[in-house]
Each structure stands twice: as C-alpha cells, then as structure tokens.
Amino acid sequence: MGDNKFTDAEVRESVNKYQKKYDERGFWNFVKKTGKAVGEPILRRALELYYAMTRQDMPIHAKLEIMGALAYLVMPLDLIPDFIPVVGWTDDAAALAFAYTSAQAYIDDLVKEEADKKLKEIFG
C-alpha cells in the first residue's frame, strides 16, 4: 500500500473547488427553516463547527471536513432520509461528529458563545 497523504497544495486546491459547491447562504437558509426540526443538540454542533471554521488558525484539512459535514447537513438527499422519525437525522449527526473530532481544539469559549447566541435567536 502506498502513502495516501495529500500535500498542502492538493488540499487547498480541493478546498477551493469544494467551496464553490458549498453554499454558505444555503447553510443559513437551512438553519432558519429547519433548525427547530433538527433539534438543539445537532444544530449546536453545526453552529460550533461553522464558527470554528471561520478561525484563521484552523488547519485547512479541518476546514475541508467541516465544509463537507455542513454541506451534507443541508443536502436534501441523505443516506437516511431526514423525514424518518427518530433516525432521520442520525447520518447528519454522524457527519458532524466526524468533523467535530478534527475541529475540537478550535471550538473555544468564543465559538461556543457565538453558537449560543444564534441558538437563542432560533429557539428563543
């Protein structure tokens, strides 16, 4: 087996291509329209990842994982359709949990405060 590591340049190129497919406006529309249906725990994780991704010191590979997880969250087609009661959001939660492992060191009090502020706007 060969070494499957990507160079920084390859990762940056991939991020640049993926950013064109990841629509930030779509994320915020999703939060506004679907946030309550998703529930506070999943939405909290998504918001923490979003705000952590905006940090300048976050490694590019972690940003790429976050973009993928957030894009998967807002996609209408999932492995487990979101309309299925109880289990519909589990695949989305798993994608967010995967990205969270890469970003955890960057989810500080400031990121959590930003997420809490947005959650209060949504849930009151």
N, CA, C and O atoms as a GROMACS GRO file, in nm:
protein
  496
    1MET      N    1   0.083  -0.118   0.000
    1MET     CA    2   0.000   0.000   0.000
    1MET      C    3   0.087   0.124   0.000
    1MET      O    4   0.185   0.133   0.075
    2GLY      N    5   0.053   0.219  -0.083
    2GLY     CA    6   0.126   0.344  -0.089
    2GLY      C    7   0.076   0.442   0.017
    2GLY      O    8  -0.025   0.420   0.083
    3ASP      N    9   0.151   0.549   0.029
    3ASP     CA   10   0.113   0.652   0.124
    3ASP      C   11   0.004   0.738   0.061
    3ASP      O   12   0.022   0.790  -0.049
    4ASN      N   13  -0.109   0.753   0.129
    4ASN     CA   14  -0.225   0.824   0.075
    4ASN      C   15  -0.236   0.967   0.125
    4ASN      O   16  -0.343   1.027   0.113
    5LYS      N   17  -0.130   1.023   0.179
    5LYS     CA   18  -0.137   1.159   0.230
    5LYS      C   19  -0.137   1.259   0.115
    5LYS      O   20  -0.072   1.238   0.012
    6PHE      N   21  -0.212   1.366   0.135
    6PHE     CA   22  -0.220   1.472   0.036
    6PHE      C   23  -0.126   1.584   0.075
    6PHE      O   24  -0.101   1.608   0.194
    7THR      N   25  -0.073   1.653  -0.024
    7THR     CA   26   0.010   1.770   0.004
    7THR      C   27  -0.080   1.887   0.041
    7THR      O   28  -0.200   1.885   0.012
    8ASP      N   29  -0.022   1.988   0.105
    8ASP     CA   30  -0.099   2.108   0.140
    8ASP      C   31  -0.160   2.171   0.015
    8ASP      O   32  -0.274   2.218   0.018
    9ALA      N   33  -0.084   2.173  -0.094
    9ALA     CA   34  -0.134   2.232  -0.218
    9ALA      C   35  -0.254   2.155  -0.272
    9ALA      O   36  -0.349   2.216  -0.321
   10GLU      N   37  -0.250   2.023  -0.263
   10GLU     CA   38  -0.363   1.942  -0.310
   10GLU      C   39  -0.487   1.965  -0.224
   10GLU      O   40  -0.598   1.972  -0.276
   11VAL      N   41  -0.467   1.978  -0.094
   11VAL     CA   42  -0.580   2.002  -0.004
   11VAL      C   43  -0.639   2.140  -0.032
   11VAL      O   44  -0.761   2.156  -0.038
   12ARG      N   45  -0.553   2.241  -0.048
   12ARG     CA   46  -0.602   2.377  -0.078
   12ARG      C   47  -0.681   2.379  -0.209
   12ARG      O   48  -0.786   2.443  -0.218
   13GLU      N   49  -0.630   2.309  -0.310
   13GLU     CA   50  -0.700   2.303  -0.438
   13GLU      C   51  -0.837   2.238  -0.421
   13GLU      O   52  -0.935   2.283  -0.479
   14SER      N   53  -0.842   2.132  -0.343
   14SER     CA   54  -0.968   2.064  -0.317
   14SER      C   55  -1.065   2.154  -0.242
   14SER      O   56  -1.184   2.158  -0.275
   15VAL      N   57  -1.015   2.228  -0.143
   15VAL     CA   58  -1.100   2.320  -0.068
   15VAL      C   59  -1.155   2.427  -0.161
   15VAL      O   60  -1.274   2.458  -0.156
   16ASN      N   61  -1.071   2.482  -0.246
   16ASN     CA   62  -1.117   2.586  -0.338
   16ASN      C   63  -1.226   2.535  -0.431
   16ASN      O   64  -1.322   2.606  -0.458
   17LYS      N   65  -1.212   2.412  -0.479
   17LYS     CA   66  -1.315   2.354  -0.565
   17LYS      C   67  -1.443   2.329  -0.487
   17LYS      O   68  -1.552   2.354  -0.536
   18TYR      N   69  -1.428   2.278  -0.364
   18TYR     CA   70  -1.544   2.242  -0.284
   18TYR      C   71  -1.620   2.365  -0.235
   18TYR      O   72  -1.742   2.362  -0.221
   19GLN      N   73  -1.547   2.473  -0.208
   19GLN     CA   74  -1.612   2.595  -0.162
   19GLN      C   75  -1.712   2.645  -0.264
   19GLN      O   76  -1.813   2.706  -0.228
   20LYS      N   77  -1.686   2.620  -0.391
   20LYS     CA   78  -1.780   2.662  -0.494
   20LYS      C   79  -1.910   2.583  -0.485
   20LYS      O   80  -2.016   2.634  -0.521
   21LYS      N   81  -1.903   2.459  -0.437
   21LYS     CA   82  -2.022   2.376  -0.422
   21LYS      C   83  -2.091   2.399  -0.288
   21LYS      O   84  -2.212   2.385  -0.277
   22TYR      N   85  -2.013   2.436  -0.188
   22TYR     CA   86  -2.068   2.463  -0.056
   22TYR      C   87  -2.125   2.604  -0.057
   22TYR      O   88  -2.053   2.700  -0.082
   23ASP      N   89  -2.250   2.615  -0.031
   23ASP     CA   90  -2.316   2.744  -0.037
   23ASP      C   91  -2.349   2.790   0.104
   23ASP      O   92  -2.436   2.734   0.170
   24GLU      N   93  -2.278   2.891   0.151
   24GLU     CA   94  -2.299   2.944   0.285
   24GLU      C   95  -2.442   2.994   0.303
   24GLU      O   96  -2.502   2.977   0.409
   25ARG      N   97  -2.495   3.054   0.200
   25ARG     CA   98  -2.634   3.102   0.206
   25ARG      C   99  -2.730   2.985   0.227
   25ARG      O  100  -2.829   2.997   0.300
   26GLY      N  101  -2.700   2.872   0.163
   26GLY     CA  102  -2.781   2.752   0.181
   26GLY      C  103  -2.777   2.702   0.324
   26GLY      O  104  -2.878   2.655   0.377
   27PHE      N  105  -2.660   2.713   0.388
   27PHE     CA  106  -2.648   2.673   0.527
   27PHE      C  107  -2.738   2.758   0.615
   27PHE      O  108  -2.811   2.706   0.699
   28TRP      N  109  -2.731   2.891   0.597
   28TRP     CA  110  -2.812   2.980   0.681
   28TRP      C  111  -2.961   2.966   0.653
   28TRP      O  112  -3.043   2.978   0.744
   29ASN      N  113  -2.997   2.940   0.528
   29ASN     CA  114  -3.138   2.913   0.496
   29ASN      C  115  -3.184   2.786   0.566
   29ASN      O  116  -3.295   2.779   0.619
   30PHE      N  117  -3.098   2.685   0.565
   30PHE     CA  118  -3.129   2.560   0.634
   30PHE      C  119  -3.149   2.584   0.783
   30PHE      O  120  -3.246   2.536   0.842
   31VAL      N  121  -3.058   2.660   0.843
   31VAL     CA  122  -3.068   2.690   0.986
   31VAL      C  123  -3.199   2.760   1.016
   31VAL      O  124  -3.268   2.727   1.112
   32LYS      N  125  -3.234   2.857   0.934
   32LYS     CA  126  -3.356   2.934   0.955
   32LYS      C  127  -3.482   2.848   0.939
   32LYS      O  128  -3.574   2.855   1.021
   33LYS      N  129  -3.487   2.768   0.834
   33LYS     CA  130  -3.607   2.692   0.802
   33LYS      C  131  -3.617   2.559   0.876
   33LYS      O  132  -3.728   2.514   0.907
   34THR      N  133  -3.505   2.496   0.904
   34THR     CA  134  -3.507   2.358   0.953
   34THR      C  135  -3.446   2.344   1.091
   34THR      O  136  -3.449   2.235   1.149
   35GLY      N  137  -3.391   2.450   1.145
   35GLY     CA  138  -3.320   2.443   1.272
   35GLY      C  139  -3.398   2.379   1.384
   35GLY      O  140  -3.344   2.296   1.458
   36LYS      N  141  -3.524   2.416   1.398
   36LYS     CA  142  -3.605   2.359   1.506
   36LYS      C  143  -3.633   2.212   1.483
   36LYS      O  144  -3.636   2.134   1.578
   37ALA      N  145  -3.653   2.172   1.358
   37ALA     CA  146  -3.680   2.030   1.328
   37ALA      C  147  -3.556   1.944   1.355
   37ALA      O  148  -3.568   1.829   1.399
   38VAL      N  149  -3.440   1.998   1.328
   38VAL     CA  150  -3.315   1.925   1.351
   38VAL      C  151  -3.295   1.902   1.500
   38VAL      O  152  -3.251   1.795   1.543
   39GLY      N  153  -3.328   2.002   1.576
   39GLY     CA  154  -3.312   1.994   1.721
   39GLY      C  155  -3.188   2.066   1.768
   39GLY      O  156  -3.091   2.084   1.695
   40GLU      N  157  -3.193   2.108   1.893
   40GLU     CA  158  -3.086   2.189   1.950
   40GLU      C  159  -2.950   2.120   1.955
   40GLU      O  160  -2.851   2.184   1.922
   41PRO      N  161  -2.939   1.992   1.993
   41PRO     CA  162  -2.805   1.932   2.002
   41PRO      C  163  -2.732   1.925   1.867
   41PRO      O  164  -2.613   1.957   1.858
   42ILE      N  165  -2.803   1.884   1.762
   42ILE     CA  166  -2.739   1.875   1.629
   42ILE      C  167  -2.710   2.014   1.576
   42ILE      O  168  -2.604   2.039   1.519
   43LEU      N  169  -2.805   2.106   1.594
   43LEU     CA  170  -2.785   2.241   1.544
   43LEU      C  171  -2.670   2.310   1.619
   43LEU      O  172  -2.592   2.383   1.558
   44ARG      N  173  -2.659   2.286   1.748
   44ARG     CA  174  -2.548   2.343   1.826
   44ARG      C  175  -2.414   2.297   1.767
   44ARG      O  176  -2.323   2.378   1.747
   45ARG      N  177  -2.402   2.169   1.741
   45ARG     CA  178  -2.278   2.116   1.685
   45ARG      C  179  -2.249   2.179   1.548
   45ARG      O  180  -2.135   2.216   1.520
   46ALA      N  181  -2.351   2.191   1.465
   46ALA     CA  182  -2.334   2.252   1.333
   46ALA      C  183  -2.288   2.396   1.344
   46ALA      O  184  -2.197   2.439   1.273
   47LEU      N  185  -2.349   2.471   1.434
   47LEU     CA  186  -2.311   2.612   1.452
   47LEU      C  187  -2.170   2.625   1.510
   47LEU      O  188  -2.094   2.712   1.467
   48GLU      N  189  -2.136   2.541   1.605
   48GLU     CA  190  -1.999   2.545   1.659
   48GLU      C  191  -1.898   2.515   1.549
   48GLU      O  192  -1.793   2.580   1.541
   49LEU      N  193  -1.928   2.418   1.464
   49LEU     CA  194  -1.837   2.387   1.353
   49LEU      C  195  -1.829   2.504   1.256
   49LEU      O  196  -1.720   2.540   1.211
   50TYR      N  197  -1.941   2.564   1.226
   50TYR     CA  198  -1.941   2.678   1.134
   50TYR      C  199  -1.854   2.791   1.188
   50TYR      O  200  -1.768   2.843   1.117
   51TYR      N  201  -1.876   2.829   1.313
   51TYR     CA  202  -1.800   2.940   1.369
   51TYR      C  203  -1.652   2.903   1.388
   51TYR      O  204  -1.565   2.989   1.372
   52ALA      N  205  -1.623   2.779   1.420
   52ALA     CA  206  -1.483   2.736   1.432
   52ALA      C  207  -1.414   2.743   1.296
   52ALA      O  208  -1.296   2.777   1.287
   53MET      N  209  -1.488   2.711   1.190
   53MET     CA  210  -1.431   2.712   1.055
   53MET      C  211  -1.387   2.852   1.014
   53MET      O  212  -1.299   2.866   0.928
   54THR      N  213  -1.445   2.956   1.074
   54THR     CA  214  -1.408   3.092   1.036
   54THR      C  215  -1.277   3.138   1.100
   54THR      O  216  -1.225   3.244   1.066
   55ARG      N  217  -1.225   3.058   1.192
   55ARG     CA  218  -1.099   3.095   1.258
   55ARG      C  219  -0.983   3.086   1.159
   55ARG      O  220  -0.975   2.993   1.078
   56GLN      N  221  -0.896   3.183   1.166
   56GLN     CA  222  -0.780   3.187   1.076
   56GLN      C  223  -0.678   3.078   1.108
   56GLN      O  224  -0.606   3.034   1.019
   57ASP      N  225  -0.672   3.035   1.232
   57ASP     CA  226  -0.570   2.938   1.272
   57ASP      C  227  -0.612   2.792   1.254
   57ASP      O  228  -0.535   2.702   1.287
   58MET      N  229  -0.732   2.768   1.203
   58MET     CA  230  -0.776   2.630   1.182
   58MET      C  231  -0.707   2.571   1.060
   58MET      O  232  -0.701   2.635   0.955
   59PRO      N  233  -0.655   2.449   1.073
   59PRO     CA  234  -0.590   2.384   0.959
   59PRO      C  235  -0.687   2.362   0.843
   59PRO      O  236  -0.806   2.341   0.863
   60ILE      N  237  -0.634   2.366   0.725
   60ILE     CA  238  -0.717   2.357   0.606
   60ILE      C  239  -0.788   2.222   0.596
   60ILE      O  240  -0.901   2.215   0.548
   61HIS      N  241  -0.723   2.114   0.642
   61HIS     CA  242  -0.788   1.983   0.634
   61HIS      C  243  -0.911   1.978   0.724
   61HIS      O  244  -1.010   1.914   0.690
   62ALA      N  245  -0.906   2.046   0.838
   62ALA     CA  246  -1.021   2.050   0.928
   62ALA      C  247  -1.133   2.134   0.867
   62ALA      O  248  -1.251   2.100   0.880
   63LYS      N  249  -1.097   2.245   0.801
   63LYS     CA  250  -1.198   2.327   0.733
   63LYS      C  251  -1.269   2.246   0.624
   63LYS      O  252  -1.390   2.257   0.606
   64LEU      N  253  -1.192   2.167   0.552
   64LEU     CA  254  -1.249   2.084   0.446
   64LEU      C  255  -1.347   1.983   0.503
   64LEU      O  256  -1.455   1.963   0.447
   65GLU      N  257  -1.312   1.921   0.613
   65GLU     CA  258  -1.402   1.825   0.677
   65GLU      C  259  -1.530   1.894   0.726
   65GLU      O  260  -1.640   1.840   0.712
   66ILE      N  261  -1.515   2.012   0.782
   66ILE     CA  262  -1.632   2.086   0.828
   66ILE      C  263  -1.722   2.124   0.711
   66ILE      O  264  -1.844   2.108   0.719
   67MET      N  265  -1.663   2.173   0.604
   67MET     CA  266  -1.743   2.210   0.487
   67MET      C  267  -1.821   2.089   0.436
   67MET      O  268  -1.938   2.101   0.399
   68GLY      N  269  -1.756   1.974   0.433
   68GLY     CA  270  -1.823   1.852   0.388
   68GLY      C  271  -1.939   1.815   0.478
   68GLY      O  272  -2.047   1.780   0.431
   69ALA      N  273  -1.917   1.823   0.609
   69ALA     CA  274  -2.022   1.787   0.705
   69ALA      C  275  -2.139   1.885   0.697
   69ALA      O  276  -2.255   1.843   0.699
   70LEU      N  277  -2.110   2.014   0.687
   70LEU     CA  278  -2.218   2.113   0.678
   70LEU      C  279  -2.293   2.102   0.546
   70LEU      O  280  -2.415   2.117   0.542
   71ALA      N  281  -2.221   2.074   0.439
   71ALA     CA  282  -2.287   2.055   0.310
   71ALA      C  283  -2.377   1.932   0.314
   71ALA      O  284  -2.488   1.934   0.260
   72TYR      N  285  -2.330   1.826   0.379
   72TYR     CA  286  -2.412   1.704   0.391
   72TYR      C  287  -2.538   1.734   0.473
   72TYR      O  288  -2.646   1.684   0.442
   73LEU      N  289  -2.524   1.815   0.576
   73LEU     CA  290  -2.638   1.850   0.660
   73LEU      C  291  -2.746   1.920   0.579
   73LEU      O  292  -2.865   1.891   0.598
   74VAL      N  293  -2.709   2.010   0.491
   74VAL     CA  294  -2.809   2.087   0.417
   74VAL      C  295  -2.857   2.017   0.290
   74VAL      O  296  -2.956   2.060   0.230
   75MET      N  297  -2.789   1.911   0.249
   75MET     CA  298  -2.833   1.839   0.128
   75MET      C  299  -2.970   1.776   0.150
   75MET      O  300  -2.996   1.720   0.257
   76PRO      N  301  -3.056   1.785   0.052
   76PRO     CA  302  -3.190   1.725   0.068
   76PRO      C  303  -3.187   1.571   0.062
   76PRO      O  304  -3.277   1.506   0.116
   77LEU      N  305  -3.087   1.514  -0.002
   77LEU     CA  306  -3.077   1.368  -0.011
   77LEU      C  307  -2.970   1.319   0.085
   77LEU      O  308  -2.857   1.368   0.086
   78ASP      N  309  -3.006   1.222   0.166
   78ASP     CA  310  -2.916   1.165   0.266
   78ASP      C  311  -2.920   1.012   0.256
   78ASP      O  312  -3.005   0.955   0.189
   79LEU      N  313  -2.825   0.949   0.324
   79LEU     CA  314  -2.830   0.804   0.334
   79LEU      C  315  -2.957   0.760   0.407
   79LEU      O  316  -3.022   0.663   0.367
   80ILE      N  317  -2.990   0.832   0.513
   80ILE     CA  318  -3.114   0.808   0.586
   80ILE      C  319  -3.198   0.934   0.570
   80ILE      O  320  -3.161   1.040   0.621
   81PRO      N  321  -3.311   0.926   0.499
   81PRO     CA  322  -3.392   1.046   0.476
   81PRO      C  323  -3.433   1.114   0.607
   81PRO      O  324  -3.472   1.048   0.703
   82ASP      N  325  -3.422   1.246   0.608
   82ASP     CA  326  -3.446   1.324   0.729
   82ASP      C  327  -3.589   1.316   0.780
   82ASP      O  328  -3.614   1.340   0.898
   83PHE      N  329  -3.684   1.283   0.694
   83PHE     CA  330  -3.824   1.280   0.737
   83PHE      C  331  -3.859   1.154   0.816
   83PHE      O  332  -3.969   1.146   0.871
   84ILE      N  333  -3.769   1.056   0.823
   84ILE     CA  334  -3.796   0.934   0.900
   84ILE      C  335  -3.785   0.966   1.049
   84ILE      O  336  -3.681   1.011   1.095
   85PRO      N  337  -3.893   0.943   1.123
   85PRO     CA  338  -3.891   0.976   1.266
   85PRO      C  339  -3.778   0.904   1.341
   85PRO      O  340  -3.743   0.790   1.308
   86VAL      N  341  -3.723   0.969   1.437
   86VAL     CA  342  -3.620   0.924   1.530
   86VAL      C  343  -3.483   0.909   1.463
   86VAL      O  344  -3.386   0.968   1.511
   87VAL      N  345  -3.472   0.835   1.355
   87VAL     CA  346  -3.340   0.808   1.296
   87VAL      C  347  -3.304   0.898   1.178
   87VAL      O  348  -3.193   0.889   1.126
   88GLY      N  349  -3.395   0.982   1.135
   88GLY     CA  350  -3.375   1.062   1.014
   88GLY      C  351  -3.253   1.154   1.015
   88GLY      O  352  -3.195   1.180   0.910
   89TRP      N  353  -3.215   1.202   1.131
   89TRP     CA  354  -3.102   1.295   1.139
   89TRP      C  355  -2.974   1.228   1.187
   89TRP      O  356  -2.873   1.296   1.207
   90THR      N  357  -2.975   1.096   1.207
   90THR     CA  358  -2.858   1.030   1.264
   90THR      C  359  -2.737   1.033   1.171
   90THR      O  360  -2.624   1.047   1.217
   91ASP      N  361  -2.758   1.020   1.041
   91ASP     CA  362  -2.644   1.025   0.949
   91ASP      C  363  -2.586   1.166   0.944
   91ASP      O  364  -2.465   1.182   0.931
   92ASP      N  365  -2.671   1.266   0.954
   92ASP     CA  366  -2.623   1.405   0.959
   92ASP      C  367  -2.541   1.427   1.086
   92ASP      O  368  -2.434   1.489   1.083
   93ALA      N  369  -2.593   1.376   1.198
   93ALA     CA  370  -2.523   1.389   1.326
   93ALA      C  371  -2.388   1.319   1.321
   93ALA      O  372  -2.290   1.368   1.377
   94ALA      N  373  -2.382   1.204   1.254
   94ALA     CA  374  -2.255   1.131   1.243
   94ALA      C  375  -2.153   1.210   1.159
   94ALA      O  376  -2.035   1.213   1.193
   95ALA      N  377  -2.199   1.273   1.052
   95ALA     CA  378  -2.108   1.355   0.970
   95ALA      C  379  -2.054   1.472   1.051
   95ALA      O  380  -1.935   1.504   1.042
   96LEU      N  381  -2.141   1.534   1.130
   96LEU     CA  382  -2.096   1.645   1.213
   96LEU      C  383  -1.999   1.597   1.321
   96LEU      O  384  -1.900   1.666   1.350
   97ALA      N  385  -2.025   1.481   1.380
   97ALA     CA  386  -1.936   1.427   1.483
   97ALA      C  387  -1.798   1.397   1.426
   97ALA      O  388  -1.698   1.420   1.493
   98PHE      N  389  -1.793   1.346   1.305
   98PHE     CA  390  -1.665   1.319   1.240
   98PHE      C  391  -1.584   1.448   1.224
   98PHE      O  392  -1.466   1.452   1.257
   99ALA      N  393  -1.649   1.552   1.174
   99ALA     CA  394  -1.580   1.680   1.155
   99ALA      C  395  -1.541   1.741   1.288
   99ALA      O  396  -1.438   1.807   1.300
  100TYR      N  397  -1.624   1.720   1.388
  100TYR     CA  398  -1.600   1.778   1.521
  100TYR      C  399  -1.468   1.728   1.579
  100TYR      O  400  -1.399   1.803   1.648
  101THR      N  401  -1.433   1.603   1.552
  101THR     CA  402  -1.307   1.549   1.605
  101THR      C  403  -1.187   1.626   1.553
  101THR      O  404  -1.089   1.644   1.626
  102SER      N  405  -1.192   1.672   1.430
  102SER     CA  406  -1.082   1.750   1.373
  102SER      C  407  -1.080   1.894   1.422
  102SER      O  408  -0.976   1.958   1.427
  103ALA      N  409  -1.197   1.944   1.460
  103ALA     CA  410  -1.210   2.085   1.495
  103ALA      C  411  -1.213   2.110   1.644
  103ALA      O  412  -1.209   2.226   1.687
  104GLN      N  413  -1.221   2.008   1.724
  104GLN     CA  414  -1.246   2.023   1.866
  104GLN      C  415  -1.151   2.120   1.936
  104GLN      O  416  -1.194   2.196   2.022
  105ALA      N  417  -1.026   2.118   1.900
  105ALA     CA  418  -0.928   2.206   1.964
  105ALA      C  419  -0.954   2.354   1.931
  105ALA      O  420  -0.903   2.442   2.001
  106TYR      N  421  -1.033   2.382   1.828
  106TYR     CA  422  -1.060   2.519   1.785
  106TYR      C  423  -1.198   2.568   1.828
  106TYR      O  424  -1.237   2.681   1.798
  107ILE      N  425  -1.271   2.482   1.897
  107ILE     CA  426  -1.403   2.520   1.946
  107ILE      C  427  -1.385   2.570   2.090
  107ILE      O  428  -1.402   2.496   2.187
  108ASP      N  429  -1.350   2.697   2.098
  108ASP     CA  430  -1.322   2.759   2.228
  108ASP      C  431  -1.447   2.831   2.280
  108ASP      O  432  -1.555   2.820   2.221
  109ASP      N  433  -1.431   2.903   2.389
  109ASP     CA  434  -1.545   2.972   2.450
  109ASP      C  435  -1.608   3.074   2.356
  109ASP      O  436  -1.730   3.090   2.355
  110LEU      N  437  -1.526   3.145   2.277
  110LEU     CA  438  -1.580   3.244   2.184
  110LEU      C  439  -1.668   3.177   2.079
  110LEU      O  440  -1.776   3.227   2.048
  111VAL      N  441  -1.624   3.066   2.024
  111VAL     CA  442  -1.702   2.992   1.925
  111VAL      C  443  -1.833   2.944   1.988
  111VAL      O  444  -1.940   2.956   1.927
  112LYS      N  445  -1.825   2.892   2.110
  112LYS     CA  446  -1.945   2.845   2.179
  112LYS      C  447  -2.042   2.959   2.208
  112LYS      O  448  -2.164   2.941   2.199
  113GLU      N  449  -1.990   3.076   2.244
  113GLU     CA  450  -2.075   3.192   2.268
  113GLU      C  451  -2.148   3.234   2.141
  113GLU      O  452  -2.267   3.268   2.145
  114GLU      N  453  -2.079   3.232   2.028
  114GLU     CA  454  -2.142   3.268   1.901
  114GLU      C  455  -2.253   3.169   1.868
  114GLU      O  456  -2.361   3.208   1.824
  115ALA      N  457  -2.227   3.041   1.889
  115ALA     CA  458  -2.329   2.938   1.863
  115ALA      C  459  -2.448   2.956   1.957
  115ALA      O  460  -2.562   2.946   1.914
  116ASP      N  461  -2.421   2.982   2.085
  116ASP     CA  462  -2.529   3.003   2.182
  116ASP      C  463  -2.615   3.123   2.144
  116ASP      O  464  -2.738   3.118   2.156
  117LYS      N  465  -2.552   3.229   2.100
  117LYS     CA  466  -2.627   3.349   2.059
  117LYS      C  467  -2.722   3.317   1.943
  117LYS      O  468  -2.838   3.358   1.944
  118LYS      N  469  -2.672   3.243   1.845
  118LYS     CA  470  -2.755   3.207   1.731
  118LYS      C  471  -2.867   3.111   1.773
  118LYS      O  472  -2.980   3.123   1.725
  119LEU      N  473  -2.837   3.018   1.862
  119LEU     CA  474  -2.940   2.926   1.911
  119LEU      C  475  -3.051   3.000   1.984
  119LEU      O  476  -3.169   2.965   1.971
  120LYS      N  477  -3.016   3.102   2.060
  120LYS     CA  478  -3.117   3.182   2.131
  120LYS      C  479  -3.206   3.256   2.032
  120LYS      O  480  -3.326   3.274   2.057
  121GLU      N  481  -3.149   3.300   1.920
  121GLU     CA  482  -3.230   3.365   1.815
  121GLU      C  483  -3.330   3.267   1.757
  121GLU      O  484  -3.443   3.304   1.725
  122ILE      N  485  -3.288   3.141   1.742
  122ILE     CA  486  -3.372   3.040   1.677
  122ILE      C  487  -3.476   2.984   1.774
  122ILE      O  488  -3.594   2.975   1.741
  123PHE      N  489  -3.431   2.945   1.893
  123PHE     CA  490  -3.517   2.875   1.987
  123PHE      C  491  -3.580   2.966   2.093
  123PHE      O  492  -3.669   2.925   2.167
  124GLY      N  493  -3.534   3.090   2.098
  124GLY     CA  494  -3.588   3.185   2.194
  124GLY      C  495  -3.532   3.175   2.332
  124GLY      O  496  -3.571   3.251   2.421
   0.00000   0.00000   0.00000
